[in-house]
Protein backbone atom coordinates (compact mmCIF):
# COMPACT_ATOMS: atom_id res chain seq x y z
CA UNK A 1 0.00 0.00 0.00
CA UNK A 2 1.47 3.33 -1.05
CA UNK A 3 1.66 6.20 1.40
CA UNK A 4 2.31 9.90 1.00
CA UNK A 5 4.81 11.87 3.07
CA UNK A 6 4.71 15.60 2.38
CA UNK A 7 4.66 15.83 -1.43
CA UNK A 8 6.13 12.39 -2.26
CA UNK A 9 4.66 8.89 -2.62
CA UNK A 10 6.37 5.88 -1.05
CA UNK A 11 5.85 2.12 -1.17
CA UNK A 12 6.64 -0.48 1.51
CA UNK A 13 10.22 -1.78 1.63
CA UNK A 14 10.81 -3.42 5.06
CA UNK A 15 8.07 -4.35 7.52
CA UNK A 16 8.27 -3.56 11.22
CA UNK A 17 8.27 -7.27 12.05
CA UNK A 18 11.29 -7.85 9.80
CA UNK A 19 13.03 -4.85 11.38
CA UNK A 20 12.27 -6.12 14.89
CA UNK A 21 13.73 -9.56 14.11
CA UNK A 22 16.88 -8.05 12.61
CA UNK A 23 17.35 -5.69 15.57
CA UNK A 24 17.24 -8.69 17.92
CA UNK A 25 19.92 -10.43 15.85
CA UNK A 26 22.14 -7.33 15.81
CA UNK A 27 21.79 -7.00 19.59
CA UNK A 28 22.80 -10.65 19.97
CA UNK A 29 25.97 -10.00 17.96
CA UNK A 30 26.80 -6.90 20.00
CA UNK A 31 26.14 -8.74 23.27
CA UNK A 32 28.60 -11.45 22.22
CA UNK A 33 31.26 -9.09 20.86
CA UNK A 34 31.19 -6.73 23.85
CA UNK A 35 30.83 -9.30 26.61
CA UNK A 36 32.80 -8.10 29.64
CA UNK A 37 32.91 -4.52 28.36
CA UNK A 38 30.78 -1.44 28.97
CA UNK A 39 30.59 0.40 25.66
CA UNK A 40 29.15 3.86 25.08
CA UNK A 41 26.44 3.75 22.44
CA UNK A 42 26.29 7.06 20.58
CA UNK A 43 23.15 7.62 18.56
CA UNK A 44 23.38 9.93 15.57
CA UNK A 45 20.24 12.05 15.72
CA UNK A 46 17.61 12.48 14.56
CA UNK A 47 17.20 9.36 12.45
CA UNK A 48 18.66 6.73 14.78
CA UNK A 49 16.38 7.31 17.77
CA UNK A 50 13.83 4.52 17.13
CA UNK A 51 16.45 2.01 16.01
CA UNK A 52 18.67 2.81 18.99
CA UNK A 53 15.79 2.55 21.47
CA UNK A 54 14.79 -0.87 20.16
CA UNK A 55 18.41 -2.04 20.03
CA UNK A 56 19.23 -0.93 23.59
CA UNK A 57 16.17 -2.78 24.91
CA UNK A 58 17.68 -6.01 23.53
CA UNK A 59 21.18 -5.53 24.95
CA UNK A 60 22.13 -7.53 28.02
CA UNK A 61 25.61 -6.03 28.41
CA UNK A 62 26.08 -2.95 30.57
CA UNK A 63 26.25 0.15 28.39
CA UNK A 64 26.02 3.90 28.47
CA UNK A 65 23.98 5.94 26.01
CA UNK A 66 24.68 9.34 24.48
CA UNK A 67 23.72 11.25 21.36
CA UNK A 68 25.22 13.57 18.79
CA UNK A 69 23.30 15.50 16.16
CA UNK A 70 24.68 15.81 12.65
CA UNK A 71 22.93 16.63 9.39
CA UNK A 72 23.78 16.25 5.72
CA UNK A 73 20.39 16.07 3.97
CA UNK A 74 18.96 19.44 5.04
CA UNK A 75 15.39 18.58 3.88
CA UNK A 76 16.28 17.13 0.46
CA UNK A 77 16.16 13.57 -0.90
CA UNK A 78 19.92 13.46 -1.57
CA UNK A 79 22.87 14.21 0.68
CA UNK A 80 24.38 17.67 0.35
CA UNK A 81 27.73 16.11 1.43
CA UNK A 82 28.10 19.11 3.74
CA UNK A 83 28.05 17.87 7.33
CA UNK A 84 26.60 20.21 9.91
CA UNK A 85 27.09 19.48 13.61
CA UNK A 86 23.99 20.68 15.45
CA UNK A 87 25.20 19.55 18.88
CA UNK A 88 28.25 17.66 19.96
CA UNK A 89 29.09 14.87 22.31
CA UNK A 90 28.87 15.56 26.02
CA UNK A 91 30.71 12.51 27.41
CA UNK A 92 34.40 11.68 27.74
CA UNK A 93 35.15 8.80 25.37
CA UNK A 94 38.92 8.48 25.98
CA UNK A 95 39.90 4.82 26.39
CA UNK A 96 36.27 3.69 25.96
CA UNK A 97 34.70 1.28 23.47
CA UNK A 98 32.31 3.25 21.26
CA UNK A 99 29.42 1.92 19.19
CA UNK A 100 27.98 4.52 16.84
CA UNK A 101 24.32 3.91 16.05
CA UNK A 102 23.23 5.15 12.62
CA UNK A 103 19.91 4.95 10.84
CA UNK A 104 21.43 4.81 7.36
CA UNK A 105 24.80 4.91 5.65
CA UNK A 106 24.64 5.96 2.02
CA UNK A 107 27.64 7.99 0.81
CA UNK A 108 29.37 7.51 4.16
CA UNK A 109 30.29 11.20 4.24
CA UNK A 110 28.70 11.92 7.61
CA UNK A 111 30.13 8.77 9.18
CA UNK A 112 33.61 9.44 7.75
CA UNK A 113 33.50 12.93 9.27
CA UNK A 114 32.20 11.71 12.64
CA UNK A 115 34.71 8.88 13.01
CA UNK A 116 37.59 11.27 12.28
CA UNK A 117 36.27 13.66 14.96
CA UNK A 118 35.86 10.86 17.54
CA UNK A 119 39.32 9.41 16.92
CA UNK A 120 40.79 12.73 18.07
CA UNK A 121 39.34 11.93 21.53
CA UNK A 122 41.26 8.60 21.75
CA UNK A 123 38.56 5.97 22.28
CA UNK A 124 39.85 2.42 22.71
CA UNK A 125 37.71 1.27 19.76
CA UNK A 126 34.96 2.45 17.44
CA UNK A 127 32.36 0.18 15.85
CA UNK A 128 29.37 1.28 13.80
CA UNK A 129 25.92 -0.29 13.85
CA UNK A 130 23.67 0.95 11.05
CA UNK A 131 20.12 -0.13 10.38
CA UNK A 132 20.51 0.47 6.64
CA UNK A 133 23.42 0.52 4.19
CA UNK A 134 23.37 1.61 0.54
CA UNK A 135 26.53 -0.14 -0.75
CA UNK A 136 26.21 1.28 -4.28
CA UNK A 137 26.20 4.86 -2.92
CA UNK A 138 29.28 4.52 -0.68
CA UNK A 139 32.01 7.03 -1.44
CA UNK A 140 34.25 5.95 1.48
CA UNK A 141 35.55 2.68 2.87
CA UNK A 142 34.44 2.54 6.49
CA UNK A 143 36.30 -0.22 8.31
CA UNK A 144 34.41 0.49 11.55
CA UNK A 145 31.06 -0.51 9.98
CA UNK A 146 30.63 -3.86 11.77
CA UNK A 147 26.87 -4.29 12.23
CA UNK A 148 24.44 -3.80 9.34
CA UNK A 149 20.72 -4.39 9.55
CA UNK A 150 19.84 -4.35 5.86
CA UNK A 151 21.59 -3.55 2.60
CA UNK A 152 19.26 -1.65 0.29
CA UNK A 153 19.37 -0.17 -3.19
CA UNK A 154 20.13 3.50 -3.64
CA UNK A 155 16.49 4.52 -3.07
CA UNK A 156 15.32 7.36 -0.86
CA UNK A 157 13.63 5.87 2.22
CA UNK A 158 11.48 7.05 5.12
CA UNK A 159 10.02 5.51 8.25
CA UNK A 160 11.30 3.98 11.48
CA UNK A 161 13.13 7.21 12.33
CA UNK A 162 14.07 8.28 8.80
CA UNK A 163 12.36 11.38 7.46
CA UNK A 164 11.49 13.45 4.46
CA UNK A 165 11.17 17.13 5.34
CA UNK A 166 11.04 16.08 9.04
CA UNK A 167 7.95 13.92 8.37
CA UNK A 168 7.50 10.15 8.30
CA UNK A 169 9.78 9.27 11.22
CA UNK A 170 6.83 7.74 13.07
CA UNK A 171 6.06 5.12 10.42
CA UNK A 172 6.63 1.64 11.83
CA UNK A 173 8.09 0.16 8.66
CA UNK A 174 10.50 1.51 6.07
CA UNK A 175 9.18 2.83 2.76
CA UNK A 176 11.00 3.68 -0.48
CA UNK A 177 10.37 6.39 -3.05
Tab-separated table of C-alpha atoms in Angstrom:
chain	number	residue	atom	x	y	z
A	1	UNK	CA	0.000	0.000	0.000
A	2	UNK	CA	1.466	3.329	-1.046
A	3	UNK	CA	1.658	6.205	1.402
A	4	UNK	CA	2.311	9.904	1.000
A	5	UNK	CA	4.811	11.869	3.074
A	6	UNK	CA	4.714	15.604	2.376
A	7	UNK	CA	4.658	15.827	-1.428
A	8	UNK	CA	6.131	12.391	-2.264
A	9	UNK	CA	4.659	8.894	-2.624
A	10	UNK	CA	6.374	5.882	-1.046
A	11	UNK	CA	5.854	2.116	-1.173
A	12	UNK	CA	6.640	-0.481	1.513
A	13	UNK	CA	10.224	-1.776	1.630
A	14	UNK	CA	10.809	-3.422	5.057
A	15	UNK	CA	8.069	-4.353	7.520
A	16	UNK	CA	8.265	-3.557	11.217
A	17	UNK	CA	8.268	-7.274	12.050
A	18	UNK	CA	11.286	-7.848	9.804
A	19	UNK	CA	13.035	-4.849	11.380
A	20	UNK	CA	12.274	-6.123	14.891
A	21	UNK	CA	13.735	-9.561	14.113
A	22	UNK	CA	16.880	-8.051	12.614
A	23	UNK	CA	17.354	-5.685	15.575
A	24	UNK	CA	17.237	-8.686	17.919
A	25	UNK	CA	19.915	-10.431	15.845
A	26	UNK	CA	22.140	-7.326	15.805
A	27	UNK	CA	21.786	-6.997	19.586
A	28	UNK	CA	22.801	-10.645	19.966
A	29	UNK	CA	25.967	-10.003	17.957
A	30	UNK	CA	26.803	-6.895	19.997
A	31	UNK	CA	26.140	-8.736	23.273
A	32	UNK	CA	28.600	-11.452	22.220
A	33	UNK	CA	31.261	-9.094	20.855
A	34	UNK	CA	31.195	-6.730	23.849
A	35	UNK	CA	30.831	-9.303	26.612
A	36	UNK	CA	32.797	-8.101	29.643
A	37	UNK	CA	32.912	-4.521	28.358
A	38	UNK	CA	30.776	-1.440	28.974
A	39	UNK	CA	30.588	0.398	25.659
A	40	UNK	CA	29.151	3.857	25.081
A	41	UNK	CA	26.440	3.753	22.441
A	42	UNK	CA	26.292	7.060	20.583
A	43	UNK	CA	23.153	7.623	18.560
A	44	UNK	CA	23.376	9.931	15.571
A	45	UNK	CA	20.236	12.053	15.719
A	46	UNK	CA	17.609	12.482	14.562
A	47	UNK	CA	17.199	9.361	12.452
A	48	UNK	CA	18.658	6.732	14.780
A	49	UNK	CA	16.384	7.306	17.773
A	50	UNK	CA	13.827	4.524	17.131
A	51	UNK	CA	16.450	2.011	16.013
A	52	UNK	CA	18.671	2.811	18.987
A	53	UNK	CA	15.788	2.554	21.469
A	54	UNK	CA	14.787	-0.870	20.163
A	55	UNK	CA	18.414	-2.040	20.031
A	56	UNK	CA	19.233	-0.927	23.587
A	57	UNK	CA	16.174	-2.783	24.912
A	58	UNK	CA	17.675	-6.013	23.529
A	59	UNK	CA	21.176	-5.527	24.950
A	60	UNK	CA	22.132	-7.531	28.023
A	61	UNK	CA	25.607	-6.032	28.408
A	62	UNK	CA	26.082	-2.946	30.568
A	63	UNK	CA	26.249	0.147	28.389
A	64	UNK	CA	26.023	3.904	28.469
A	65	UNK	CA	23.975	5.944	26.006
A	66	UNK	CA	24.684	9.335	24.482
A	67	UNK	CA	23.716	11.254	21.359
A	68	UNK	CA	25.219	13.571	18.788
A	69	UNK	CA	23.304	15.499	16.165
A	70	UNK	CA	24.677	15.811	12.651
A	71	UNK	CA	22.930	16.629	9.392
A	72	UNK	CA	23.784	16.252	5.718
A	73	UNK	CA	20.393	16.072	3.967
A	74	UNK	CA	18.955	19.443	5.039
A	75	UNK	CA	15.390	18.581	3.882
A	76	UNK	CA	16.285	17.130	0.462
A	77	UNK	CA	16.157	13.565	-0.904
A	78	UNK	CA	19.916	13.459	-1.565
A	79	UNK	CA	22.870	14.212	0.675
A	80	UNK	CA	24.377	17.668	0.349
A	81	UNK	CA	27.725	16.115	1.433
A	82	UNK	CA	28.103	19.107	3.741
A	83	UNK	CA	28.046	17.874	7.333
A	84	UNK	CA	26.599	20.214	9.914
A	85	UNK	CA	27.088	19.483	13.612
A	86	UNK	CA	23.994	20.680	15.451
A	87	UNK	CA	25.198	19.549	18.882
A	88	UNK	CA	28.254	17.665	19.959
A	89	UNK	CA	29.086	14.869	22.306
A	90	UNK	CA	28.875	15.565	26.022
A	91	UNK	CA	30.710	12.511	27.410
A	92	UNK	CA	34.401	11.678	27.742
A	93	UNK	CA	35.154	8.803	25.370
A	94	UNK	CA	38.917	8.479	25.977
A	95	UNK	CA	39.900	4.818	26.394
A	96	UNK	CA	36.268	3.686	25.958
A	97	UNK	CA	34.701	1.281	23.474
A	98	UNK	CA	32.314	3.248	21.256
A	99	UNK	CA	29.418	1.921	19.192
A	100	UNK	CA	27.984	4.523	16.837
A	101	UNK	CA	24.321	3.912	16.051
A	102	UNK	CA	23.227	5.150	12.617
A	103	UNK	CA	19.912	4.955	10.842
A	104	UNK	CA	21.435	4.805	7.356
A	105	UNK	CA	24.802	4.911	5.650
A	106	UNK	CA	24.637	5.961	2.024
A	107	UNK	CA	27.638	7.991	0.808
A	108	UNK	CA	29.366	7.513	4.161
A	109	UNK	CA	30.295	11.199	4.236
A	110	UNK	CA	28.698	11.924	7.614
A	111	UNK	CA	30.134	8.771	9.176
A	112	UNK	CA	33.609	9.435	7.750
A	113	UNK	CA	33.501	12.932	9.268
A	114	UNK	CA	32.200	11.707	12.639
A	115	UNK	CA	34.707	8.879	13.006
A	116	UNK	CA	37.588	11.271	12.284
A	117	UNK	CA	36.271	13.655	14.961
A	118	UNK	CA	35.859	10.862	17.538
A	119	UNK	CA	39.317	9.407	16.916
A	120	UNK	CA	40.791	12.732	18.072
A	121	UNK	CA	39.342	11.932	21.527
A	122	UNK	CA	41.265	8.602	21.749
A	123	UNK	CA	38.560	5.972	22.282
A	124	UNK	CA	39.846	2.418	22.710
A	125	UNK	CA	37.707	1.275	19.764
A	126	UNK	CA	34.959	2.448	17.437
A	127	UNK	CA	32.357	0.180	15.848
A	128	UNK	CA	29.371	1.281	13.798
A	129	UNK	CA	25.922	-0.295	13.849
A	130	UNK	CA	23.673	0.948	11.049
A	131	UNK	CA	20.120	-0.127	10.380
A	132	UNK	CA	20.514	0.473	6.636
A	133	UNK	CA	23.423	0.519	4.193
A	134	UNK	CA	23.367	1.605	0.538
A	135	UNK	CA	26.526	-0.141	-0.753
A	136	UNK	CA	26.208	1.285	-4.282
A	137	UNK	CA	26.198	4.858	-2.922
A	138	UNK	CA	29.277	4.522	-0.678
A	139	UNK	CA	32.009	7.031	-1.435
A	140	UNK	CA	34.250	5.945	1.478
A	141	UNK	CA	35.552	2.683	2.872
A	142	UNK	CA	34.438	2.541	6.493
A	143	UNK	CA	36.300	-0.220	8.310
A	144	UNK	CA	34.406	0.489	11.548
A	145	UNK	CA	31.055	-0.514	9.977
A	146	UNK	CA	30.628	-3.855	11.770
A	147	UNK	CA	26.875	-4.291	12.226
A	148	UNK	CA	24.440	-3.799	9.340
A	149	UNK	CA	20.723	-4.392	9.553
A	150	UNK	CA	19.844	-4.349	5.857
A	151	UNK	CA	21.595	-3.547	2.597
A	152	UNK	CA	19.257	-1.652	0.293
A	153	UNK	CA	19.365	-0.172	-3.195
A	154	UNK	CA	20.134	3.501	-3.644
A	155	UNK	CA	16.489	4.516	-3.067
A	156	UNK	CA	15.315	7.361	-0.857
A	157	UNK	CA	13.631	5.870	2.215
A	158	UNK	CA	11.477	7.051	5.120
A	159	UNK	CA	10.022	5.513	8.254
A	160	UNK	CA	11.303	3.983	11.475
A	161	UNK	CA	13.130	7.210	12.327
A	162	UNK	CA	14.067	8.282	8.803
A	163	UNK	CA	12.355	11.376	7.463
A	164	UNK	CA	11.486	13.452	4.463
A	165	UNK	CA	11.172	17.134	5.343
A	166	UNK	CA	11.042	16.082	9.044
A	167	UNK	CA	7.950	13.924	8.372
A	168	UNK	CA	7.500	10.148	8.296
A	169	UNK	CA	9.784	9.272	11.217
A	170	UNK	CA	6.826	7.743	13.074
A	171	UNK	CA	6.055	5.123	10.418
A	172	UNK	CA	6.631	1.636	11.832
A	173	UNK	CA	8.089	0.161	8.656
A	174	UNK	CA	10.496	1.514	6.065
A	175	UNK	CA	9.180	2.829	2.762
A	176	UNK	CA	10.998	3.685	-0.479
A	177	UNK	CA	10.367	6.393	-3.052
